[in-house]
Short mmCIF file of C-alpha atoms in Angstrom, two decimals:
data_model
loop_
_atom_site.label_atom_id
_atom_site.label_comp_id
_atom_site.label_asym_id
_atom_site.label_seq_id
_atom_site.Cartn_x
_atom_site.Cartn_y
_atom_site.Cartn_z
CA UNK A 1 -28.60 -5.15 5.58
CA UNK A 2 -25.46 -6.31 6.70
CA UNK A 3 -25.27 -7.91 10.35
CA UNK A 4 -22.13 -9.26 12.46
CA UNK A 5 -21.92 -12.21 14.61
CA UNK A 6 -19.16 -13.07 17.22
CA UNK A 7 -17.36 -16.36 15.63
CA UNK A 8 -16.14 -18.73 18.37
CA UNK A 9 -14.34 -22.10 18.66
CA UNK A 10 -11.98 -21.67 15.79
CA UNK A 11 -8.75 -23.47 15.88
CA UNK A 12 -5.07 -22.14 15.64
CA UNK A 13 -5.00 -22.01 12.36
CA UNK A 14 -7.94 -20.64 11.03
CA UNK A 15 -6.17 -17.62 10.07
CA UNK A 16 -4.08 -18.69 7.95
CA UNK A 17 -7.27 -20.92 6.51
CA UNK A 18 -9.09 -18.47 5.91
CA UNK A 19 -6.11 -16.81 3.94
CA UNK A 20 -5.80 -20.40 1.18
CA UNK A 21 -10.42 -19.50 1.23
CA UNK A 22 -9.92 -15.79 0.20
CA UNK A 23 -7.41 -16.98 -2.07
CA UNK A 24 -9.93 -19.24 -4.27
CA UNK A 25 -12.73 -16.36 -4.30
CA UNK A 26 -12.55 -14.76 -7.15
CA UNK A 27 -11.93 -11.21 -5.49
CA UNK A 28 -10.21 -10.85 -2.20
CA UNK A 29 -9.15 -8.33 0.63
CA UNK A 30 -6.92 -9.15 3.36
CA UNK A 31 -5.52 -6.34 5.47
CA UNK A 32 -3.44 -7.19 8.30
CA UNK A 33 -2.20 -4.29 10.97
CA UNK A 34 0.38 -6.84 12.58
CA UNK A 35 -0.06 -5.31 15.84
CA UNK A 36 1.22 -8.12 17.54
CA UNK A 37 4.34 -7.41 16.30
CA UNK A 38 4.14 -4.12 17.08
CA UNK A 39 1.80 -2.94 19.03
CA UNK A 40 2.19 0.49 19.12
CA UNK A 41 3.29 1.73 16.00
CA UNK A 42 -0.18 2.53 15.11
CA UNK A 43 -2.85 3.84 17.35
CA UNK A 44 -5.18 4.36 14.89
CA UNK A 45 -5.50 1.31 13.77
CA UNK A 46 -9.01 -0.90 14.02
CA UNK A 47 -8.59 -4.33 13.55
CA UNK A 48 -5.50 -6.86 14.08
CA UNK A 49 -6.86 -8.22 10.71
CA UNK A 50 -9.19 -8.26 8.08
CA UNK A 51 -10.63 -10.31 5.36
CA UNK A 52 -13.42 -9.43 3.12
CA UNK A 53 -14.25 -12.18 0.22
CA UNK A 54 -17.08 -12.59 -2.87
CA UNK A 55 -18.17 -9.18 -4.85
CA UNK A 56 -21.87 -8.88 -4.42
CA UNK A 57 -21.41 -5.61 -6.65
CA UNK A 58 -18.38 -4.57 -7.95
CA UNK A 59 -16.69 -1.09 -9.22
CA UNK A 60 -14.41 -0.64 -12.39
CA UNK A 61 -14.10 2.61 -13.94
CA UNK A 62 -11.88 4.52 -16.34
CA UNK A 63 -13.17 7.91 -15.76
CA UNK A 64 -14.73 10.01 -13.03
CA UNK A 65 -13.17 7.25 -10.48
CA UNK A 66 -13.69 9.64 -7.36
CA UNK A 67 -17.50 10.51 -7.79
CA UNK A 68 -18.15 7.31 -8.74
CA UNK A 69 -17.25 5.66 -5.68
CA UNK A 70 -18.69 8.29 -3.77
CA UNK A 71 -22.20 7.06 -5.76
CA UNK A 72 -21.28 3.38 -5.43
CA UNK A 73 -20.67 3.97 -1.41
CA UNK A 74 -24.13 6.38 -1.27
CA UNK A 75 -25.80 3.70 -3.13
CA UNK A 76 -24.46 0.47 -0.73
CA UNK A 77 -24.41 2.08 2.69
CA UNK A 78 -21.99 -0.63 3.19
CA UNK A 79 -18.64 -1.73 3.61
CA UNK A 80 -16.20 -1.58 0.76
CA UNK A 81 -12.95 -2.33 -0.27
CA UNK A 82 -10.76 -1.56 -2.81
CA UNK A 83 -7.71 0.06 -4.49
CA UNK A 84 -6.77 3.30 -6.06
CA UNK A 85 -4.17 3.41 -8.73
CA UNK A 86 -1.51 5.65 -9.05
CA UNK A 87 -2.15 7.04 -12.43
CA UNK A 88 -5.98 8.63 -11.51
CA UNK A 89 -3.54 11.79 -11.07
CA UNK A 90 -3.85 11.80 -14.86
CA UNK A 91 -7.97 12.67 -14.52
CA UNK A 92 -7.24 14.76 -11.15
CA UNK A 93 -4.67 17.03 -13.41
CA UNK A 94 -3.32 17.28 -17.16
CA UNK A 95 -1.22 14.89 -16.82
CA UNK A 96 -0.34 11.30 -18.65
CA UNK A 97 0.65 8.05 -18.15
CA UNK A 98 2.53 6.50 -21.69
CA UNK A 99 5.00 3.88 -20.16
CA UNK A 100 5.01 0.45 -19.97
CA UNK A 101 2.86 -1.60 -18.34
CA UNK A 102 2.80 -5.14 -17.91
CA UNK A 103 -0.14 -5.71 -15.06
CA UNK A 104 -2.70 -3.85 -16.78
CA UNK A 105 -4.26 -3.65 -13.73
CA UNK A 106 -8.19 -1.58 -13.59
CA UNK A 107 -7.55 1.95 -12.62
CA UNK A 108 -9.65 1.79 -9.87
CA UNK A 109 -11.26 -1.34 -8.10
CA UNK A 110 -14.06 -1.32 -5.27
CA UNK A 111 -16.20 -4.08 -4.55
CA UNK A 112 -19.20 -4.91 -1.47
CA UNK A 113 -18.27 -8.31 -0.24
CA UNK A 114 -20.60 -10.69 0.36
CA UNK A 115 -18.59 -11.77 3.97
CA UNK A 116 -16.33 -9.56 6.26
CA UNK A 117 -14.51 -11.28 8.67
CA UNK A 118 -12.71 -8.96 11.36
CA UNK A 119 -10.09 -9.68 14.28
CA UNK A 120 -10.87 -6.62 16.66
CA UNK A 121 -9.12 -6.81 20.64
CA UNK A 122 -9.21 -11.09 20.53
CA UNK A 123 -12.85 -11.11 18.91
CA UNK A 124 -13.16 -12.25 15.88
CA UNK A 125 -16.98 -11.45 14.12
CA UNK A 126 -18.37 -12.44 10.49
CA UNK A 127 -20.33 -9.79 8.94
CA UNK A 128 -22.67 -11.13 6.69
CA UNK A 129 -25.36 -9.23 4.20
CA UNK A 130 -28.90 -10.66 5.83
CA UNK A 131 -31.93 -12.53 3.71
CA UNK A 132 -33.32 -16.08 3.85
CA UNK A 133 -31.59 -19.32 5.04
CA UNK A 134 -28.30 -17.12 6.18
CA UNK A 135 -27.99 -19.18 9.09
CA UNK A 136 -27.75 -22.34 6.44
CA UNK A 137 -25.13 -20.23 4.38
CA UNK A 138 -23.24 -19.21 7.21
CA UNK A 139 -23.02 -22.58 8.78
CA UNK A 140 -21.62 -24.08 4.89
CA UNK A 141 -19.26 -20.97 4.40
CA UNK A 142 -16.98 -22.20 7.68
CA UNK A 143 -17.63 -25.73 7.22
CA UNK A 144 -15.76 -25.24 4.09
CA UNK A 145 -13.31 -22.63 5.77
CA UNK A 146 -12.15 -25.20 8.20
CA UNK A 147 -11.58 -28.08 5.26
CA UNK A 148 -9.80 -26.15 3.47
CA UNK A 149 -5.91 -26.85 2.74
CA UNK A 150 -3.31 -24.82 4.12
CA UNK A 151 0.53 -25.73 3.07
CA UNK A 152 2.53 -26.13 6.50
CA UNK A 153 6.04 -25.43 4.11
CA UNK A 154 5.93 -23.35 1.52
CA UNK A 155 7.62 -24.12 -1.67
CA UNK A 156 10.50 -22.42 -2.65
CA UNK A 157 9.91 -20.18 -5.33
CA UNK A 158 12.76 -19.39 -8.32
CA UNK A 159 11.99 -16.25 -10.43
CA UNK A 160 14.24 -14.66 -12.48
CA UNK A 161 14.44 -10.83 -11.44
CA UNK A 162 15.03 -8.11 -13.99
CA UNK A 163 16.19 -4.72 -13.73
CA UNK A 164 14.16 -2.08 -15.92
CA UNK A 165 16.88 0.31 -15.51
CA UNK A 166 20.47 -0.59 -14.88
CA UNK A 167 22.80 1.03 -12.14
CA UNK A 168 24.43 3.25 -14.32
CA UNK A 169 21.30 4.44 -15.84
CA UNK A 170 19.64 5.17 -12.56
CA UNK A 171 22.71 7.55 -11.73
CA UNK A 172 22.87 9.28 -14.66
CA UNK A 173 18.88 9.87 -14.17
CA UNK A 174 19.78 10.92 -10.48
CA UNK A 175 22.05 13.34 -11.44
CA UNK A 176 19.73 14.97 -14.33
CA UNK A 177 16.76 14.75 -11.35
CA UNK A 178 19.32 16.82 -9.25
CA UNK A 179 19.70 19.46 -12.31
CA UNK A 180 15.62 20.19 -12.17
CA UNK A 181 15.96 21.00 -8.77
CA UNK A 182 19.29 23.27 -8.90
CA UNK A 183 17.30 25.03 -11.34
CA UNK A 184 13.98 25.22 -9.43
CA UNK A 185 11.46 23.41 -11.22
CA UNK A 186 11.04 21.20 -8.30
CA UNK A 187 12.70 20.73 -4.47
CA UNK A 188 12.05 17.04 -4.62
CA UNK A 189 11.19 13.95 -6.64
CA UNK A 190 10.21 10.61 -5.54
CA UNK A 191 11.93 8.46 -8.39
CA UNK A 192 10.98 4.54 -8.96
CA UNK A 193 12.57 1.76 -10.61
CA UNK A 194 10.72 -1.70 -11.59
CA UNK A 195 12.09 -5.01 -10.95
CA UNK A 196 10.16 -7.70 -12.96
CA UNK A 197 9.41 -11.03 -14.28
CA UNK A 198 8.54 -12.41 -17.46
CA UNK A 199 7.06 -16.24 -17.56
CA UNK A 200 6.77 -16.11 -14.13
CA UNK A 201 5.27 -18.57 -12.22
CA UNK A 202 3.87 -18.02 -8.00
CA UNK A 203 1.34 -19.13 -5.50
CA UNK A 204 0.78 -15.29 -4.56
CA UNK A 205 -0.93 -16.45 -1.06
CA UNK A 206 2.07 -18.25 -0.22
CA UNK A 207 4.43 -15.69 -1.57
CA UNK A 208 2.14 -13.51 0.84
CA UNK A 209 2.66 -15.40 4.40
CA UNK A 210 6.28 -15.52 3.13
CA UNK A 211 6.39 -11.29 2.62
CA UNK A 212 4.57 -10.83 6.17
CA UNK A 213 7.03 -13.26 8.01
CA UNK A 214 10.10 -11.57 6.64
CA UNK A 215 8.48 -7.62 6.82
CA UNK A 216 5.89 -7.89 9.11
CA UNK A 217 4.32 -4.33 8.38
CA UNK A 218 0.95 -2.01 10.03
CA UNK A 219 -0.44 -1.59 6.27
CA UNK A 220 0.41 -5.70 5.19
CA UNK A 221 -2.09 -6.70 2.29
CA UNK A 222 -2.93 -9.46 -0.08
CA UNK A 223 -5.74 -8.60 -3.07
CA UNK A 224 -6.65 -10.53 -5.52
CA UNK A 225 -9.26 -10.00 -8.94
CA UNK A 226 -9.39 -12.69 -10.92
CA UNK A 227 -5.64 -13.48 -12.40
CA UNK A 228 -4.57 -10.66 -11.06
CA UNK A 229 -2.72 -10.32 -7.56
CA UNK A 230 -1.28 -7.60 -5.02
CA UNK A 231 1.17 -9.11 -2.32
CA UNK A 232 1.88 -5.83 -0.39
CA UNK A 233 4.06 -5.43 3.03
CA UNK A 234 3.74 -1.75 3.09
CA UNK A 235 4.81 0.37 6.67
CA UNK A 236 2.78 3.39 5.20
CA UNK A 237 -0.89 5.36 5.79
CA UNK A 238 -1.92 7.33 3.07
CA UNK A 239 -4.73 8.70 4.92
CA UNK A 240 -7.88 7.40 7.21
CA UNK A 241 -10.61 9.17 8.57
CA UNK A 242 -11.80 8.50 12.09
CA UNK A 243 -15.55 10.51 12.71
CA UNK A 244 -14.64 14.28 11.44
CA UNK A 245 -10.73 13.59 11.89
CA UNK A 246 -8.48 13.08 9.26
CA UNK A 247 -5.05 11.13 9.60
CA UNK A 248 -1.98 11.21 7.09
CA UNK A 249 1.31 9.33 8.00
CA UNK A 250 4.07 9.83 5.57
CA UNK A 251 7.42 8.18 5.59
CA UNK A 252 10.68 10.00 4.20
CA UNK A 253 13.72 8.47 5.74
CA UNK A 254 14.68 4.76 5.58
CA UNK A 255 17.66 3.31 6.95
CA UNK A 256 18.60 -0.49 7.89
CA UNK A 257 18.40 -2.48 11.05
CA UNK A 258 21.30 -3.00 12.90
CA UNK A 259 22.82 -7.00 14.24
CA UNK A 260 22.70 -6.10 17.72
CA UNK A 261 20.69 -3.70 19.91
CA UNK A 262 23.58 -1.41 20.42
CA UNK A 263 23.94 -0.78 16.76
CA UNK A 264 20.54 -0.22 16.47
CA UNK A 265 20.76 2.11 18.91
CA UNK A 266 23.40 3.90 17.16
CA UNK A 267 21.78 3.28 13.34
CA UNK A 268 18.82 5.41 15.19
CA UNK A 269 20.56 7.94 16.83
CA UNK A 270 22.07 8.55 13.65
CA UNK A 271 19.14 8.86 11.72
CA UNK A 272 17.44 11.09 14.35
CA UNK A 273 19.83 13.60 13.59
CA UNK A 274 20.15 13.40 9.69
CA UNK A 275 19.37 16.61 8.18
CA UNK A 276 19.18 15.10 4.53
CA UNK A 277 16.36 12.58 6.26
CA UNK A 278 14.67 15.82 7.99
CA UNK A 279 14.77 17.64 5.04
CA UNK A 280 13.48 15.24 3.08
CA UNK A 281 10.42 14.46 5.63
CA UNK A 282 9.95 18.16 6.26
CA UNK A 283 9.17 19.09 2.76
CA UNK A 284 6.42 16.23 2.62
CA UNK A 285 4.79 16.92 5.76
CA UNK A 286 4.52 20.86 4.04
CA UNK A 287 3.14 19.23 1.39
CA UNK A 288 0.95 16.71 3.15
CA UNK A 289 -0.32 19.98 5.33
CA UNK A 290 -1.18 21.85 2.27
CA UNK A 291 -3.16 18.88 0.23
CA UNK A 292 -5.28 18.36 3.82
CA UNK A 293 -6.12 22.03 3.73
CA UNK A 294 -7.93 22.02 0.88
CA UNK A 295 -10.77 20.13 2.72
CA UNK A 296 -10.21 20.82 6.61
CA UNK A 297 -11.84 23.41 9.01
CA UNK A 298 -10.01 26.26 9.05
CA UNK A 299 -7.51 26.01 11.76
CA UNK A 300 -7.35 22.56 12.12
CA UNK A 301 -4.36 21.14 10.41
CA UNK A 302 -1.80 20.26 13.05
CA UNK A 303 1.61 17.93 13.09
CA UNK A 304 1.09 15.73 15.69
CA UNK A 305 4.16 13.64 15.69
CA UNK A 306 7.41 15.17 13.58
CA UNK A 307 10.59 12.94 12.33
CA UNK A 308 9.08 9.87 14.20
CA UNK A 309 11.66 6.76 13.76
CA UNK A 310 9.62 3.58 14.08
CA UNK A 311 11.72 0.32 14.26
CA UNK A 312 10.43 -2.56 11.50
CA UNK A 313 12.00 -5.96 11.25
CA UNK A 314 13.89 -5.25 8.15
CA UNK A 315 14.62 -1.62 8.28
CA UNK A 316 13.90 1.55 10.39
CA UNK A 317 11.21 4.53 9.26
CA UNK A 318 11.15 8.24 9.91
CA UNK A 319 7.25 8.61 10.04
CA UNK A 320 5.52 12.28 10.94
CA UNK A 321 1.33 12.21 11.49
CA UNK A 322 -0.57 15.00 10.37
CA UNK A 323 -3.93 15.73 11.24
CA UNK A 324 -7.07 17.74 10.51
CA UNK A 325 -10.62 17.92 10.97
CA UNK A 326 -12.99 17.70 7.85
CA UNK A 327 -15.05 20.26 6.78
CA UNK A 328 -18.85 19.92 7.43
CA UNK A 329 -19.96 20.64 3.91
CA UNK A 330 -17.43 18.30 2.03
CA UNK A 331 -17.86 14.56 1.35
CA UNK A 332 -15.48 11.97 2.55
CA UNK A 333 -14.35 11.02 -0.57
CA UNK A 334 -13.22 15.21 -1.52
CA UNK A 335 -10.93 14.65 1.27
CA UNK A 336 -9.58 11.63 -0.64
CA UNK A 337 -9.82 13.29 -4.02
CA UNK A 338 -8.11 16.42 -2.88
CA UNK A 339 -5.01 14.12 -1.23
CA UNK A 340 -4.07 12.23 -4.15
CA UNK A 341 -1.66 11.16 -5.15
CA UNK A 342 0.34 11.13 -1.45
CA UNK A 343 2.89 13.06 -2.02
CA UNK A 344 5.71 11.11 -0.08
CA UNK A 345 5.53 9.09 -3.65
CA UNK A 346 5.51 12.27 -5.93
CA UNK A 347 7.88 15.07 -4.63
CA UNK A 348 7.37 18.86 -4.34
CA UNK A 349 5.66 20.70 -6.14
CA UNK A 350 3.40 18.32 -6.99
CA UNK A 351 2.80 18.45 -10.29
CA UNK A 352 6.30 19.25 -11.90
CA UNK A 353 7.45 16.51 -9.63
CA UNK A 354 4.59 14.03 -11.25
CA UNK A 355 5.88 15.35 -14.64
CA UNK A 356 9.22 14.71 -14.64
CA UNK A 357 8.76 10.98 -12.75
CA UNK A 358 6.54 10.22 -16.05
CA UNK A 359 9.74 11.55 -17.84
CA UNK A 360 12.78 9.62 -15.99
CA UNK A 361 10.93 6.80 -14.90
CA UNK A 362 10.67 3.80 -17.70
CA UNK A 363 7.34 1.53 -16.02
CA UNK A 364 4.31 3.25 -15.68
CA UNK A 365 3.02 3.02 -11.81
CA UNK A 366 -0.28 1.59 -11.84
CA UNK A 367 -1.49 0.41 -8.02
CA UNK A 368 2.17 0.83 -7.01
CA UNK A 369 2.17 4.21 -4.94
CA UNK A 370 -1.52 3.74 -5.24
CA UNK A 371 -3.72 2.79 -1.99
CA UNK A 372 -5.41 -0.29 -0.69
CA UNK A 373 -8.22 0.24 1.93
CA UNK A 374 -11.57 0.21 3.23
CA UNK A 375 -14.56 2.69 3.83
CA UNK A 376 -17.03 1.66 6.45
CA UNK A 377 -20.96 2.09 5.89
CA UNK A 378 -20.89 5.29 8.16
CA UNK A 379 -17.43 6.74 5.60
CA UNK A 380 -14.33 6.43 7.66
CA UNK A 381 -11.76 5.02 5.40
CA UNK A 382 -7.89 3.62 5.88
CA UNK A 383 -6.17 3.79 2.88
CA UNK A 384 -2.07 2.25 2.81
CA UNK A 385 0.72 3.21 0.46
CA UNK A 386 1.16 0.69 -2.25
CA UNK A 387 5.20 -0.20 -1.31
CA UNK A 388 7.23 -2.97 -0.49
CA UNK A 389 4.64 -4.61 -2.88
CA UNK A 390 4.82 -7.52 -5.39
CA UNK A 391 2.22 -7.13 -8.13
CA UNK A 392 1.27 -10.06 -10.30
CA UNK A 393 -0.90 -10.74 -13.46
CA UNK A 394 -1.16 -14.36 -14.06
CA UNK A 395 -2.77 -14.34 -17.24
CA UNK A 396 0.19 -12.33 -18.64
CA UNK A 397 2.49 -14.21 -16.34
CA UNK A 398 4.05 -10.90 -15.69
CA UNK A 399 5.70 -10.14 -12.37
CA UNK A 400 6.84 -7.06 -11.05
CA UNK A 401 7.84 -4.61 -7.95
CA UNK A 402 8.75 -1.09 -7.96
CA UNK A 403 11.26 0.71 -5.37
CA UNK A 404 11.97 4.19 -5.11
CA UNK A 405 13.88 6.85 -2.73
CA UNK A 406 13.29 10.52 -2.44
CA UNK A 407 15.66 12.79 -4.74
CA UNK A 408 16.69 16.15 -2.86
CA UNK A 409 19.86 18.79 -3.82
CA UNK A 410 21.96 16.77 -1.33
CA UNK A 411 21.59 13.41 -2.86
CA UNK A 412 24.05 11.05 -3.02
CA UNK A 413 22.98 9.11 -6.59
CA UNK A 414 25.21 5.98 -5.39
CA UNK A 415 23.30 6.10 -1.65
CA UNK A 416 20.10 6.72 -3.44
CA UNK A 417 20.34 3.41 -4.99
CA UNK A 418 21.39 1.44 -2.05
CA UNK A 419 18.64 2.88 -0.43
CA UNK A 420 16.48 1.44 -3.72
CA UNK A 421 18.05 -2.25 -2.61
CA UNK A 422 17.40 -1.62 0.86
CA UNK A 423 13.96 -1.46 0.39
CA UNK A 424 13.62 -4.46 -2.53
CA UNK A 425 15.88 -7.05 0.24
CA UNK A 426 12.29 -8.44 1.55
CA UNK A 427 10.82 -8.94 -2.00
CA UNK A 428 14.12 -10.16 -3.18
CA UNK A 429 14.04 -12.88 -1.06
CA UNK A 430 10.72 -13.93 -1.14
CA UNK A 431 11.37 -14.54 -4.78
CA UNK A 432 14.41 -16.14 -3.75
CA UNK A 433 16.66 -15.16 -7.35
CA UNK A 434 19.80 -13.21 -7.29
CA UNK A 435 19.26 -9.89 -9.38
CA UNK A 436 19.95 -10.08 -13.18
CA UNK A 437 20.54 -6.63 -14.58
CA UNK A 438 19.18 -5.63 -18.05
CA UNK A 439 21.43 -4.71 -20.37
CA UNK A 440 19.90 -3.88 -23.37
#
């Protein structure tokens, strides 16, 4: 039975040493909502942050990924945490996933930790799983918390960035995406591109305080599975559930942030009245509204906020909230099943959109456009959008980070790819290495 316990007396830094601890587990959650950045772009967030360390039971499976977490949560009655990739559209539909991959990352990943420590409104409590000599255990896990190392200056880090697909390429891809819609297979496409890494070499916690000082984000996120690493600044909710209601946040629209307040001002203005941006958000939101019918009272879908622009420290976001309430004979995890993959990363409709991505893009997806989250004992849930992510396998010492925009008729395939940098600047410079195209 798990129990929590108000935690008092830490010091100033005990944050970020608690961060280096997680780090040396062998599996790791940190979520962080950085709400004192900004503290109201989410009101439906729970915790400032989040750390949950040591798998008493873990989940990896190929197949049947959505009932089997619904049998590993019935079983544990617990907290979890965990990650959904991408490419579990393939067992949700008749699709494939044939690209490369250099993470070969578990489909899906869920483990019970063995501690859950959780920032809520100044408090910060240790949840712990109760049984003989805990208080012994407890008082050795933050003994050995507090000793542990934290670097006051991070290194610089020098890796080599590749391009999967080179400039011209991704226009000439553009403009065939833009043919598939002028025909009417689809209205609109989310298409990726993978930076990467080979023989690369990082300290992903440190590469992680780096990402959340430049891009502070709601949805921030560090996992970690052995040799194998997420470093995630992500702006986005997939979806959450809160009781019987049902939250989805997607993002279409992205522009930068301006050098003064005035420009800003304008940049926003600007954006508020962009009808490629609505368009593009519009369509999702339809598309977000149908997916959360499939599992809400009838009724009950509703678009609370439309063509919201929320300011981040490296760009701006046009963010719209749907909601819904659940229906009383479904399970939580239908409501999951039925939602993915979000469809801000796959376009409309769905599943000629998730076609032709597997067809134009070169680097199959994996946890990016997946979800990182957590599903409480009682099954609420917050689940992110894997973006403005860095993915690692050290083993392979294979780096890599996807960015994408959303292709409509009125593209511009030149803007598209700025957009594409726009939203790789952060990662970029964490990584600190000027861009090297492939050419071959």
């Amino acid at each position: 039975m798990r129990k929590f316990i108000s935690i008092s007396n830490t010091d100033p830094g005990f944050e970020a040493k608690l961060l280096a601890f997680a780090s040396q587990r062998e599996v790791a959650c940190v979520l962080r909502s950085n709400r004192d950045v900004f503290p109201t772009t989410d009101s439906y967030s729970n915790f400032e942050w989040c750390v949950a360390t040591d798998a008493v039971e873990e989940m990896k499976v190929f197949t049947s990924a959505f009932n089997s977490l619904k049998n590993f949560h019935d079983e544990k009655r617990d907290w979890l945490f965990g990650f959904l990739t991408y490419d579990l559209k393939n067992e949700i539909e008749k699709l494939e996933s044939e690209n490369h991959d250099g993470l070969k990352f578990p489909a899906v990943h869920f483990f019970q930790p063995k501690y859950i420590f959780l920032k809520q409104e100044n408090e910060l409590r240790l949840g712990y799983l109760d049984g003989p000599g805990i208080e012994t255990t407890i008082h050795e896990l933050m003994t050995a918390i507090e000793e542990t190392e934290t670097e006051n200056v991070y290194p610089d880090t020098d890796v080599e960035i590749n391009s999967r697909v080179i400039k011209e390429d991704y226009l000439k891809n553009v403009s065939a995406i833009k043919k598939h819609i002028q025909r009417g297979d689809i209205y609109e496409m989310n298409y990726c591109v993978e930076f990467y890494a080979d023989n690369a070499s990082i300290e992903p916690e440190n590469i992680y305080e780096k990402l959340t000082t430049i891009s502070p984000m709601p949805f921030s996120c560090y996992y970690k599975i052995d040799d194998q690493y997420l470093v995630c600044a992500s702006p986005e909710r997939f979806m959450a559930k809160r009781g019987k209601k049902i939250i989805s946040q997607p993002i279409k629209g992205t522009a930068r942030r301006g050098r003064s307040k005035e420009e800003d001002e304008l940049i926003i203005h600007a954006m508020k009245n962009d009808e490629k941006e609505k368009s593009e958000n519009v369509m999702i939101v339809d598309l977000v509204r149908n997916d959360l019918s499939r599992t809400a009272a009838n009724g009950s879908v509703v678009v609370e906020e439309l063509f919201g622009i929320y300011s981040f420290k490296q760009l701006h976001q046009m963010i719209s909230t749907v909601v819904a309430e659940m229906r009383d004979d479904l399970h939580w995890s239908d409501v999951l099943r039925n939602a993915f993959p979000m469809g801000s990363m796959t376009g409309a409709p769905k599943i000629r959109a998730m076609e032709l991505i597997e067809e134009f893009e070169s680097t199959k997806r994996g946890l990016y456009s997946g979800a990182v989250g957590y599903i409480t004992p009682e099954g609420d849930f917050d689940f992110n959008v894997v973006i403005r992510s860095i993915l690692f396998n050290e083993a392979e010492k294979y780096l890599s980070f996807m960015v994408g925009s959303a292709i409509t008729i009125n593209s511009d395939p030149g803007k598209e790819y700025e957009e594409c940098l726009l939203k790789a600047k952060a990662m970029m410079q964490v990584l600190k290495k000027e861009l090297h195209e492939k050419v071959s």
